[in-house]
C-alpha cells in the first residue's frame, strides 16, 4: 500500500499558529502539512516531574491542537530523543520536506545539524527560517563584520536597520490552512510523557505598564511588568508583533527587547560564555563557593529583605522582578563570593522565562565578567536598594511574612563583604 506524500512543520520555540514564519512557508508547500512537536527526552529527563515550563508547553500545545481540530486537522506530539522520533516518522510517512524555525542555542544548533543530515540522507529536503528574532547573528555586525560586544552601539545599529523596514512584516497563514493534513490524532497527556501538572502557572502577558515603563519598572511592589518574557521564550507570541508594538509605544521597553537579541548574538558568537567568563582576565578569582551560604541564598534566608523576598518569589512563582534579580545576583557573587555559574544554574531550574543567552548574559553582567558588564567594583548595597525601590516595604512584606516578627540578622555585614569582594577581584584579575 503506497503512503501519502506529506511535509512536516516542526514546532519548537514557536508555539503558535499566527505569525509563524516557518509554518507560513510550510503551508505553501506542494504537500499536506503535518504539524509536529517532540518532547525531547534529552532535555526532559533532567527536569523535575512537576516542571512548570513543561506544563506551560503542554497547555499551549493543547490550544494549538484544538485550533487544528476545528479545521479537521490535529497536532502530532511525540515523546523521545529527536533522532529516534524522526527515524520512526521516516519509517511511517513518505516525507518530502521538513520546515522549522531556527534556534540559536548550542544544544539546538548541534541537534538541528544532526537531524538535517539525517533527513538529507533520506532524501528529505529541510528548510529553516528566522522567526524568534528580528535580526539574527550575522545581520547586526560592526563595519569589519565582527560581532558587537558592547550593547549601545549594537542597539544603535539594530534601530538603524529596523527603522529602514519598520514595521516588520507579520505573517498571516490562515489563507493556506486547507493545506494542513487531515487527521484526528489525540494529544499525549502530561502523564503520557511522565510529568504531572505544576501548581506554578505562567501569567498572561499584559501591556498595562508599557506606556510609563521607564517610570515604574524598578519598583517590584507596583507589579507593572509585562510578564512577556516566558511567552517570548516559548514563542507563544511573535517577536515581530511585540517589537512593532514597542516601537510605537515606549523606547525603553523596546530597548529591553533589543537586549534579548544582543545576548543571543553573544551566545551564538561566543558559545564559551555558557560555562566560562567572557573576559578571561577574571578566571583567576579565588571564589569561596560555600555550600551552606549558597543554600541560605537559595532559600531566601540571608537576612537582607530584598534578597530574601526575591528568592522566595522565585521559588514560589517562577518569577522574579528584574530590579530584584540584579540585587540577588550581586549579593551572591559580591557578598558571598560564590561563582556566577552557581546562581545561573539555580535560575535555570526555577525561572519560567529561563533563556540561556539572557540568563548567562545577565549573570556575567552582575559578576563583571561578561561583555559590557558592570565594573567589578560596583557592589549593590541591598539596604540602599530596598530604600530606593521598596521604601514602604510592600514587596518584602508580601514575600517575608515574618519580617515584622523577628526577622533573621544579615549573614554578612555589607561593608565587610564589599571590601572583601573588591580586594578578591583585584588580587585575582589576570594581568
Coordinates of N, CA, C and O in Angstrom, one line a residue, residues 173-355:
X173 N -1.0 33.1 7.9 CA -1.1 31.9 7.1 C -2.4 31.3 7.0 O -2.6 30.2 6.4
X174 N -3.5 32.0 7.5 CA -4.8 31.4 7.5 C -5.3 31.1 6.2 O -6.1 30.1 6.0
X175 N -4.9 31.8 5.1 CA -5.4 31.5 3.8 C -4.9 30.1 3.3 O -5.5 29.6 2.3
X176 N -3.9 29.6 3.9 CA -3.4 28.3 3.5 C -3.7 27.1 4.5 O -3.1 26.0 4.3
X177 N -4.6 27.4 5.4 CA -4.9 26.4 6.4 C -5.4 25.1 5.8 O -5.4 24.0 6.4
X178 N -6.0 25.2 4.6 CA -6.6 24.0 4.0 C -5.5 23.0 3.6 O -5.8 21.8 3.3
X179 N -4.2 23.4 3.7 CA -3.1 22.5 3.4 C -2.6 21.7 4.6 O -1.7 20.9 4.5
X180 N -3.2 21.9 5.8 CA -2.9 21.0 6.9 C -3.4 19.6 6.6 O -4.5 19.4 6.0
X181 N -2.6 18.7 7.0 CA -3.0 17.3 6.8 C -4.3 16.9 7.5 O -4.4 17.3 8.7
X182 N -5.2 16.3 6.9 CA -6.5 15.9 7.5 C -6.3 14.7 8.4 O -5.9 13.6 8.0
X183 N -6.5 14.9 9.7 CA -6.3 13.8 10.7 C -7.0 14.1 12.0 O -7.6 15.2 12.2
X184 N -7.1 13.1 12.8 CA -7.8 13.3 14.1 C -7.1 12.6 15.2 O -7.7 11.9 16.0
X185 N -5.8 12.7 15.3 CA -5.0 12.1 16.3 C -5.2 12.7 17.7 O -5.6 13.9 17.7
X186 N -5.1 12.0 18.7 CA -5.3 12.5 20.1 C -3.9 13.1 20.6 O -2.9 12.6 20.1
X187 N -4.0 13.9 21.6 CA -2.8 14.6 22.1 C -2.2 13.8 23.3 O -3.0 13.3 24.1
X188 N -0.9 13.6 23.4 CA -0.3 13.0 24.5 C -0.6 13.8 25.8 O -0.6 15.1 25.7
X189 N -0.9 13.2 26.9 CA -1.1 13.9 28.1 C 0.2 14.1 28.8 O 1.2 13.5 28.5
X190 N 0.2 15.0 29.9 CA 1.4 15.2 30.7 C 1.8 13.8 31.3 O 3.0 13.5 31.3
X191 N 0.9 13.1 31.7 CA 1.2 11.8 32.3 C 1.8 10.8 31.3 O 2.7 10.0 31.6
X192 N 1.4 10.9 30.0 CA 2.0 10.1 29.0 C 3.5 10.3 28.8 O 4.2 9.4 28.5
X193 N 3.9 11.5 29.1 CA 5.4 11.8 29.0 C 6.1 11.8 30.3 O 7.2 12.2 30.5
X194 N 5.3 11.3 31.4 CA 6.0 11.1 32.7 C 6.0 12.4 33.6 O 6.8 12.4 34.5
X195 N 5.1 13.3 33.3 CA 5.0 14.6 34.1 C 3.7 14.7 34.7 O 2.7 14.0 34.4
X196 N 3.6 15.6 35.7 CA 2.3 16.0 36.3 C 2.2 17.5 36.2 O 3.1 18.2 36.0
X197 N 0.9 18.0 36.3 CA 0.7 19.4 36.2 C 1.3 20.2 37.4 O 1.2 19.8 38.5
X198 N 1.9 21.3 37.0 CA 2.6 22.1 38.1 C 1.6 23.1 38.7 O 0.6 23.5 38.0
X199 N 1.8 23.4 40.0 CA 0.9 24.4 40.6 C 1.3 25.8 40.2 O 0.6 26.7 40.4
X200 N 2.6 25.9 39.7 CA 3.0 27.2 39.3 C 2.6 27.5 37.8 O 2.7 26.6 37.0
X201 N 2.0 28.6 37.6 CA 1.4 28.9 36.3 C 2.1 30.2 35.7 O 2.5 31.1 36.4
X202 N 2.2 30.1 34.4 CA 2.7 31.3 33.6 C 1.5 32.3 33.4 O 0.5 31.9 33.0
X203 N 1.8 33.5 33.8 CA 0.7 34.5 33.7 C 0.6 35.0 32.2 O 1.5 35.0 31.5
X204 N -0.6 35.5 31.9 CA -0.8 36.1 30.5 C 0.1 37.3 30.5 O 0.3 38.0 31.5
X205 N 0.6 37.7 29.3 CA 1.3 38.9 29.2 C 0.3 40.1 29.1 O -0.8 39.9 28.7
X206 N 0.8 41.3 29.5 CA 0.0 42.4 29.5 C 0.8 43.7 29.1 O 2.0 43.7 29.3
X207 N 0.1 44.7 28.6 CA 0.8 45.9 28.2 C 0.4 47.1 29.1 O 0.6 48.2 28.8
X208 N -0.2 46.7 30.3 CA -0.8 47.8 31.1 C 0.3 48.8 31.6 O 0.0 50.0 31.9
X209 N 1.6 48.4 31.8 CA 2.6 49.3 32.3 C 3.5 49.8 31.2 O 4.5 50.5 31.6
X210 N 3.3 49.5 30.0 CA 4.3 49.8 28.9 C 4.3 51.3 28.7 O 5.4 51.9 28.5
X211 N 3.2 52.0 28.8 CA 3.2 53.5 28.4 C 4.1 54.3 29.3 O 4.8 55.3 28.9
X212 N 4.2 53.9 30.6 CA 5.1 54.6 31.5 C 6.2 53.6 32.1 O 6.5 53.7 33.3
X213 N 6.6 52.7 31.3 CA 7.5 51.7 31.7 C 8.8 52.2 32.4 O 9.1 51.6 33.4
X214 N 9.4 53.2 31.9 CA 10.6 53.7 32.5 C 10.4 54.3 33.9 O 11.4 54.4 34.7
X215 N 9.2 54.7 34.2 CA 8.9 55.3 35.5 C 8.6 54.2 36.6 O 8.8 54.5 37.8
X216 N 8.1 53.1 36.2 CA 7.6 52.1 37.1 C 8.4 50.8 37.2 O 8.3 50.0 38.1
X217 N 9.3 50.6 36.2 CA 9.9 49.2 36.0 C 10.8 48.8 37.2 O 11.1 47.6 37.3
X218 N 11.3 49.8 37.9 CA 12.3 49.4 39.0 C 11.6 49.2 40.4 O 12.3 48.9 41.3
X219 N 10.3 49.2 40.4 CA 9.6 49.1 41.7 C 8.8 47.8 41.8 O 7.7 47.7 41.2
X220 N 9.3 46.8 42.4 CA 8.7 45.5 42.4 C 7.3 45.4 43.0 O 6.5 44.6 42.5
X221 N 7.0 46.3 43.9 CA 5.6 46.3 44.6 C 4.6 46.8 43.6 O 3.4 46.5 43.8
X222 N 5.0 47.6 42.6 CA 4.0 48.1 41.7 C 3.4 47.0 40.7 O 2.3 47.1 40.3
X223 N 4.2 46.0 40.5 CA 3.8 44.9 39.6 C 3.3 45.4 38.2 O 2.2 45.1 37.8
X224 N 4.2 46.3 37.6 CA 3.8 46.8 36.3 C 4.5 46.1 35.1 O 4.5 46.6 34.0
X225 N 5.2 45.0 35.4 CA 5.9 44.3 34.3 C 4.9 43.6 33.4 O 3.8 43.4 33.8
X226 N 5.4 43.4 32.2 CA 4.5 42.8 31.2 C 4.3 41.3 31.3 O 3.4 40.8 30.7
X227 N 5.2 40.6 32.0 CA 5.2 39.1 32.0 C 5.3 38.5 30.6 O 4.8 37.5 30.3
X228 N 6.0 39.3 29.8 CA 6.1 38.9 28.4 C 7.2 37.8 28.2 O 7.1 37.0 27.2
X229 N 8.2 37.8 29.0 CA 9.4 37.0 28.7 C 9.2 35.5 28.6 O 9.7 34.9 27.7
X230 N 8.3 34.8 29.4 CA 8.1 33.4 29.1 C 7.4 33.2 27.8 O 7.7 32.2 27.1
X231 N 6.6 34.1 27.4 CA 5.9 34.0 26.1 C 6.8 34.1 24.9 O 6.7 33.5 23.9
X232 N 7.8 35.0 25.1 CA 8.8 35.1 24.0 C 9.7 33.9 24.1 O 10.2 33.4 23.0
X233 N 10.0 33.4 25.2 CA 10.9 32.3 25.4 C 10.4 31.0 24.6 O 11.1 30.3 24.0
X234 N 9.1 30.8 24.8 CA 8.5 29.6 24.1 C 7.7 30.0 22.9 O 7.1 29.1 22.3
X235 N 7.7 31.2 22.5 CA 7.2 31.6 21.2 C 5.7 31.5 21.1 O 5.1 31.3 20.1
X236 N 5.0 31.8 22.3 CA 3.5 31.8 22.2 C 3.0 33.1 21.7 O 1.8 33.3 21.4
X237 N 4.0 34.0 21.5 CA 3.7 35.3 20.8 C 4.8 35.6 19.9 O 6.0 35.2 20.1
X238 N 4.5 36.3 18.9 CA 5.6 36.7 17.8 C 6.4 37.9 18.3 O 5.9 38.9 18.7
X239 N 7.7 37.8 18.1 CA 8.6 38.9 18.4 C 8.3 40.0 17.5 O 8.5 41.2 17.8
X240 N 7.9 39.8 16.2 CA 7.6 40.9 15.3 C 6.4 41.7 15.8 O 6.5 42.9 15.8
X241 N 5.4 41.0 16.3 CA 4.3 41.7 16.8 C 4.7 42.6 18.0 O 4.3 43.7 18.2
X242 N 5.5 42.0 18.9 CA 5.9 42.7 20.1 C 6.8 43.9 19.8 O 6.7 45.0 20.4
X243 N 7.7 43.7 18.9 CA 8.6 44.8 18.5 C 7.9 46.0 17.8 O 8.1 47.1 18.1
X244 N 7.0 45.6 16.9 CA 6.2 46.6 16.2 C 5.4 47.4 17.2 O 5.3 48.7 17.1
X245 N 4.9 46.7 18.2 CA 4.1 47.4 19.2 C 5.0 48.3 20.1 O 4.7 49.5 20.3
X246 N 6.1 47.8 20.5 CA 7.0 48.5 21.4 C 7.6 49.7 20.7 O 7.7 50.8 21.3
X247 N 7.9 49.6 19.4 CA 8.5 50.7 18.7 C 7.5 51.9 18.6 O 7.9 53.1 18.5
X248 N 6.2 51.6 18.7 CA 5.2 52.7 18.6 C 4.8 53.2 20.0 O 4.1 54.2 20.2
X249 N 5.2 52.4 21.1 CA 4.7 52.7 22.4 C 5.7 53.2 23.4 O 5.4 54.2 24.1
X250 N 6.9 52.6 23.5 CA 7.8 53.0 24.5 C 9.3 52.6 24.2 O 9.5 51.4 24.0
X251 N 10.2 53.5 24.0 CA 11.5 53.2 23.6 C 12.3 52.4 24.6 O 13.2 51.6 24.2
X252 N 12.1 52.6 25.9 CA 12.8 51.9 26.9 C 12.4 50.4 26.9 O 13.2 49.5 27.0
X253 N 11.1 50.2 26.7 CA 10.6 48.8 26.6 C 11.2 48.1 25.4 O 11.6 47.0 25.4
X254 N 11.3 48.9 24.3 CA 11.9 48.3 23.1 C 13.3 48.0 23.3 O 13.8 46.9 22.9
X255 N 14.0 48.8 24.1 CA 15.4 48.5 24.4 C 15.6 47.2 25.1 O 16.6 46.5 24.9
X256 N 14.6 46.8 26.0 CA 14.7 45.5 26.7 C 14.6 44.4 25.7 O 15.3 43.3 25.8
X257 N 13.8 44.5 24.6 CA 13.7 43.5 23.6 C 15.0 43.4 22.8 O 15.4 42.3 22.3
X258 N 15.7 44.6 22.6 CA 16.9 44.6 21.9 C 18.0 43.9 22.7 O 18.9 43.2 22.2
X259 N 18.0 44.1 24.0 CA 18.9 43.4 24.9 C 18.8 41.9 24.7 O 19.9 41.2 24.7
X260 N 17.6 41.4 24.5 CA 17.4 40.0 24.3 C 18.2 39.5 23.1 O 18.8 38.4 23.1
X261 N 18.1 40.3 22.0 CA 18.8 39.9 20.8 C 20.3 40.0 20.9 O 21.1 39.3 20.3
X262 N 20.7 41.1 21.6 CA 22.2 41.3 21.9 C 22.8 40.0 22.6 O 23.8 39.5 22.1
X263 N 22.1 39.6 23.6 CA 22.6 38.4 24.3 C 22.6 37.1 23.5 O 23.5 36.3 23.6
X264 N 21.6 37.0 22.6 CA 21.5 35.9 21.7 C 22.7 35.9 20.7 O 23.2 34.8 20.4
X265 N 23.0 37.1 20.3 CA 24.1 37.2 19.4 C 25.4 36.8 20.1 O 26.3 36.2 19.5
X266 N 25.6 37.3 21.3 CA 26.8 37.0 22.1 C 26.9 35.5 22.3 O 28.0 34.9 22.1
X267 N 25.8 34.8 22.6 CA 25.9 33.4 22.8 C 26.3 32.6 21.5 O 27.1 31.7 21.6
X268 N 25.7 33.1 20.4 CA 26.0 32.4 19.2 C 27.4 32.6 18.8 O 28.1 31.7 18.3
X269 N 27.9 33.8 19.0 CA 29.3 34.2 18.5 C 30.4 33.7 19.5 O 31.5 33.4 19.1
X270 N 30.0 33.6 20.8 CA 31.0 33.2 21.8 C 30.4 32.1 22.7 O 30.1 32.4 23.9
X271 N 30.2 30.9 22.2 CA 29.5 29.9 23.0 C 30.1 29.5 24.3 O 29.5 28.9 25.1
X272 N 31.4 29.9 24.4 CA 32.1 29.5 25.7 C 31.4 30.2 26.9 O 31.6 29.8 28.0
X273 N 30.6 31.3 26.7 CA 30.1 32.0 27.8 C 29.1 31.2 28.6 O 28.7 31.6 29.7
X274 N 28.6 30.1 28.0 CA 27.7 29.3 28.8 C 28.3 28.8 30.1 O 27.6 28.8 31.1
X275 N 29.6 28.5 30.1 CA 30.2 28.0 31.3 C 31.5 28.8 31.7 O 32.0 28.6 32.8
X276 N 32.0 29.7 30.8 CA 33.2 30.4 31.1 C 33.0 31.9 31.0 O 32.1 32.4 30.3
X277 N 33.9 32.6 31.7 CA 33.8 34.1 31.7 C 34.1 34.6 30.2 O 35.0 34.1 29.5
X278 N 33.3 35.6 29.8 CA 33.6 36.2 28.5 C 34.9 36.9 28.6 O 35.7 36.8 27.7
X279 N 35.2 37.5 29.7 CA 36.5 38.2 30.0 C 37.4 37.2 30.7 O 37.3 37.0 31.9
X280 N 38.3 36.6 30.0 CA 39.2 35.5 30.7 C 40.1 36.1 31.7 O 40.6 35.3 32.5
X281 N 40.3 37.4 31.8 CA 41.1 38.0 32.8 C 40.6 37.8 34.2 O 41.3 37.8 35.2
X282 N 39.3 37.4 34.3 CA 38.6 37.1 35.6 C 38.7 35.7 36.0 O 38.2 35.3 37.0
X283 N 39.4 34.9 35.2 CA 39.5 33.4 35.5 C 40.3 33.1 36.8 O 40.2 32.0 37.3
X284 N 41.1 34.1 37.2 CA 42.0 33.8 38.4 C 41.4 34.2 39.7 O 42.0 34.0 40.7
X285 N 40.1 34.6 39.8 CA 39.5 35.0 41.0 C 39.3 33.8 41.9 O 38.9 32.7 41.5
X286 N 39.7 33.9 43.2 CA 39.5 32.8 44.2 C 38.1 33.0 44.9 O 37.9 33.8 45.7
X287 N 37.2 32.1 44.5 CA 35.9 32.1 45.0 C 35.8 31.3 46.3 O 36.5 30.3 46.5
X288 N 34.9 31.7 47.2 CA 34.6 31.0 48.4 C 33.8 29.8 48.1 O 34.0 28.7 48.7
X289 N 32.7 29.9 47.4 CA 31.8 28.8 47.0 C 31.4 28.0 48.2 O 31.5 26.7 48.2
X290 N 30.9 28.7 49.2 CA 30.5 28.0 50.5 C 29.1 27.4 50.2 O 28.1 28.2 50.0
X291 N 28.9 26.1 50.4 CA 27.6 25.5 50.1 C 26.5 25.9 51.1 O 25.4 26.0 50.7
X292 N 26.9 26.0 52.3 CA 25.9 26.4 53.3 C 25.4 27.9 53.0 O 24.2 28.1 53.2
X293 N 26.3 28.7 52.6 CA 25.9 30.1 52.3 C 25.0 30.1 51.0 O 24.0 30.8 51.0
X294 N 25.4 29.2 50.1 CA 24.6 29.1 48.9 C 23.1 28.6 49.2 O 22.2 29.1 48.6
X295 N 23.0 27.7 50.1 CA 21.7 27.2 50.5 C 20.9 28.3 51.1 O 19.7 28.4 50.8
X296 N 21.4 29.1 52.0 CA 20.7 30.2 52.6 C 20.2 31.2 51.5 O 19.1 31.7 51.6
X297 N 21.1 31.4 50.5 CA 20.7 32.3 49.4 C 19.5 31.7 48.7 O 18.5 32.4 48.4
X298 N 19.6 30.4 48.3 CA 18.5 29.8 47.6 C 17.2 29.8 48.3 O 16.2 30.0 47.7
X299 N 17.3 29.7 49.6 CA 16.0 29.6 50.4 C 15.5 31.0 50.8 O 14.4 31.1 51.3
X300 N 16.3 32.0 50.5 CA 15.8 33.4 50.9 C 15.9 33.6 52.4 O 15.0 34.1 53.0
X301 N 17.1 33.2 53.0 CA 17.3 33.4 54.4 C 18.6 34.0 54.7 O 19.4 33.6 55.5
X302 N 18.9 35.1 53.9 CA 20.2 35.8 54.1 C 20.2 36.9 55.1 O 21.2 37.4 55.5
X303 N 19.0 37.3 55.5 CA 18.9 38.5 56.4 C 18.8 39.8 55.7 O 18.7 40.8 56.4
X304 N 18.9 39.8 54.4 CA 18.7 41.0 53.6 C 17.3 40.9 52.9 O 17.1 40.1 52.0
X305 N 16.4 41.8 53.3 CA 15.0 41.6 52.9 C 14.8 41.6 51.4 O 14.0 40.7 50.9
X306 N 15.4 42.4 50.6 CA 15.2 42.4 49.2 C 15.7 41.2 48.5 O 15.1 40.6 47.6
X307 N 16.9 40.7 49.0 CA 17.4 39.5 48.5 C 16.5 38.3 48.8 O 16.1 37.5 48.0
X308 N 16.0 38.2 50.1 CA 15.2 37.1 50.5 C 13.8 37.1 49.9 O 13.3 36.1 49.5
X309 N 13.3 38.3 49.7 CA 11.9 38.4 49.1 C 12.0 37.9 47.6 O 11.2 37.2 47.1
X310 N 13.1 38.4 47.0 CA 13.3 37.9 45.6 C 13.4 36.4 45.4 O 12.8 35.8 44.5
X311 N 14.2 35.8 46.3 CA 14.4 34.4 46.2 C 13.1 33.6 46.5 O 12.8 32.6 45.9
X312 N 12.4 34.1 47.5 CA 11.1 33.4 47.8 C 10.1 33.6 46.7 O 9.3 32.7 46.5
X313 N 10.1 34.8 46.1 CA 9.2 35.0 45.0 C 9.5 34.0 43.9 O 8.6 33.3 43.3
X314 N 10.8 33.8 43.6 CA 11.3 32.9 42.6 C 10.9 31.5 42.9 O 10.3 30.8 42.0
X315 N 11.1 31.1 44.1 CA 10.8 29.7 44.5 C 9.4 29.4 44.5 O 9.0 28.2 44.1
X316 N 8.5 30.3 44.8 CA 7.1 30.1 44.9 C 6.4 30.3 43.6 O 5.4 29.6 43.3
X317 N 6.9 31.2 42.7 CA 6.1 31.5 41.5 C 6.9 31.3 40.2 O 6.2 31.3 39.1
X318 N 8.2 31.2 40.2 CA 8.9 31.1 39.0 C 9.3 32.4 38.4 O 9.9 32.5 37.3
X319 N 8.8 33.5 39.0 CA 9.1 34.8 38.6 C 10.1 35.5 39.6 O 10.1 35.2 40.7
X320 N 10.8 36.5 39.1 CA 11.4 37.5 39.9 C 11.6 38.8 39.2 O 11.9 38.8 38.0
X321 N 11.2 39.9 39.9 CA 11.3 41.2 39.3 C 12.7 41.5 38.8 O 13.7 41.1 39.5
X322 N 12.9 42.2 37.7 CA 14.2 42.4 37.1 C 15.1 43.2 38.0 O 16.3 42.9 38.1
X323 N 14.7 44.3 38.7 CA 15.5 45.0 39.6 C 16.0 44.1 40.7 O 17.2 44.2 41.1
X324 N 15.1 43.2 41.2 CA 15.5 42.3 42.3 C 16.5 41.3 41.8 O 17.4 40.9 42.5
X325 N 16.3 40.9 40.5 CA 17.3 39.9 40.0 C 18.7 40.5 40.1 O 19.7 39.8 40.4
X326 N 18.9 41.8 39.8 CA 20.2 42.4 39.9 C 20.7 42.4 41.3 O 21.9 42.1 41.5
X327 N 19.8 42.6 42.2 CA 20.2 42.7 43.7 C 20.6 41.3 44.2 O 21.7 41.1 44.8
X328 N 19.8 40.3 43.9 CA 20.2 39.0 44.4 C 21.4 38.4 43.7 O 22.2 37.7 44.4
X329 N 21.6 38.7 42.4 CA 22.8 38.2 41.7 C 24.1 38.9 42.3 O 25.1 38.2 42.6
X330 N 24.0 40.2 42.5 CA 25.1 40.9 43.0 C 25.5 40.4 44.4 O 26.6 40.2 44.8
X331 N 24.4 40.1 45.2 CA 24.7 39.6 46.6 C 25.4 38.3 46.6 O 26.3 38.0 47.3
X332 N 24.9 37.4 45.7 CA 25.5 36.0 45.7 C 27.0 36.1 45.3 O 27.9 35.5 45.9
X333 N 27.3 36.9 44.3 CA 28.6 37.0 43.7 C 29.5 37.8 44.6 O 30.6 37.4 45.0
X334 N 29.1 39.0 45.0 CA 30.0 40.0 45.6 C 30.0 39.9 47.1 O 31.0 40.0 47.8
X335 N 28.8 39.6 47.7 CA 28.7 39.5 49.2 C 29.2 38.1 49.7 O 29.9 38.0 50.7
X336 N 28.8 37.1 49.0 CA 29.1 35.7 49.4 C 30.3 35.1 48.6 O 30.8 34.0 49.0
X337 N 30.7 35.8 47.6 CA 31.9 35.3 46.8 C 31.6 33.9 46.3 O 32.5 33.0 46.4
X338 N 30.5 33.7 45.7 CA 30.1 32.5 45.0 C 30.0 32.7 43.5 O 29.4 33.7 43.1
X339 N 30.6 31.8 42.8 CA 30.7 32.0 41.3 C 29.3 32.2 40.7 O 28.3 31.5 41.1
X340 N 29.3 33.0 39.7 CA 28.1 33.3 39.0 C 27.4 32.0 38.4 O 26.2 31.9 38.3
X341 N 28.2 31.0 38.0 CA 27.7 29.8 37.4 C 26.7 29.1 38.4 O 25.8 28.4 37.9
X342 N 27.0 29.2 39.7 CA 26.1 28.6 40.7 C 24.7 29.2 40.6 O 23.7 28.6 40.6
X343 N 24.7 30.6 40.6 CA 23.4 31.3 40.5 C 22.7 31.1 39.2 O 21.5 30.9 39.2
X344 N 23.5 31.1 38.1 CA 22.9 30.9 36.8 C 22.2 29.5 36.7 O 21.1 29.4 36.2
X345 N 22.8 28.5 37.3 CA 22.3 27.1 37.3 C 21.0 27.1 38.1 O 20.0 26.4 37.7
X346 N 20.9 27.8 39.3 CA 19.7 27.8 40.1 C 18.6 28.5 39.4 O 17.5 28.0 39.4
X347 N 18.9 29.6 38.8 CA 17.9 30.3 38.0 C 17.4 29.5 36.8 O 16.2 29.5 36.5
X348 N 18.3 28.7 36.2 CA 17.9 27.8 35.1 C 16.8 26.8 35.6 O 15.9 26.4 34.8
X349 N 16.9 26.3 36.8 CA 16.0 25.4 37.4 C 14.6 26.0 37.7 O 13.6 25.4 37.5
X350 N 14.6 27.3 38.1 CA 13.4 27.9 38.6 C 12.7 28.9 37.7 O 11.5 29.0 37.8
X351 N 13.4 29.6 36.9 CA 12.7 30.7 36.1 C 11.8 30.2 35.1 O 12.2 29.3 34.2
X352 N 10.6 30.7 35.0 CA 9.6 30.4 34.0 C 10.1 30.9 32.6 O 9.8 30.3 31.6
X353 N 10.8 32.0 32.7 CA 11.3 32.6 31.4 C 12.7 32.3 31.1 O 13.4 33.0 30.4
X354 N 13.2 31.2 31.7 CA 14.7 30.8 31.6 C 15.0 30.8 30.1 O 14.5 30.0 29.3
X355 N 16.0 31.6 29.7 CA 16.5 31.7 28.4 C 18.0 31.7 28.5 O 18.6 32.5 29.2

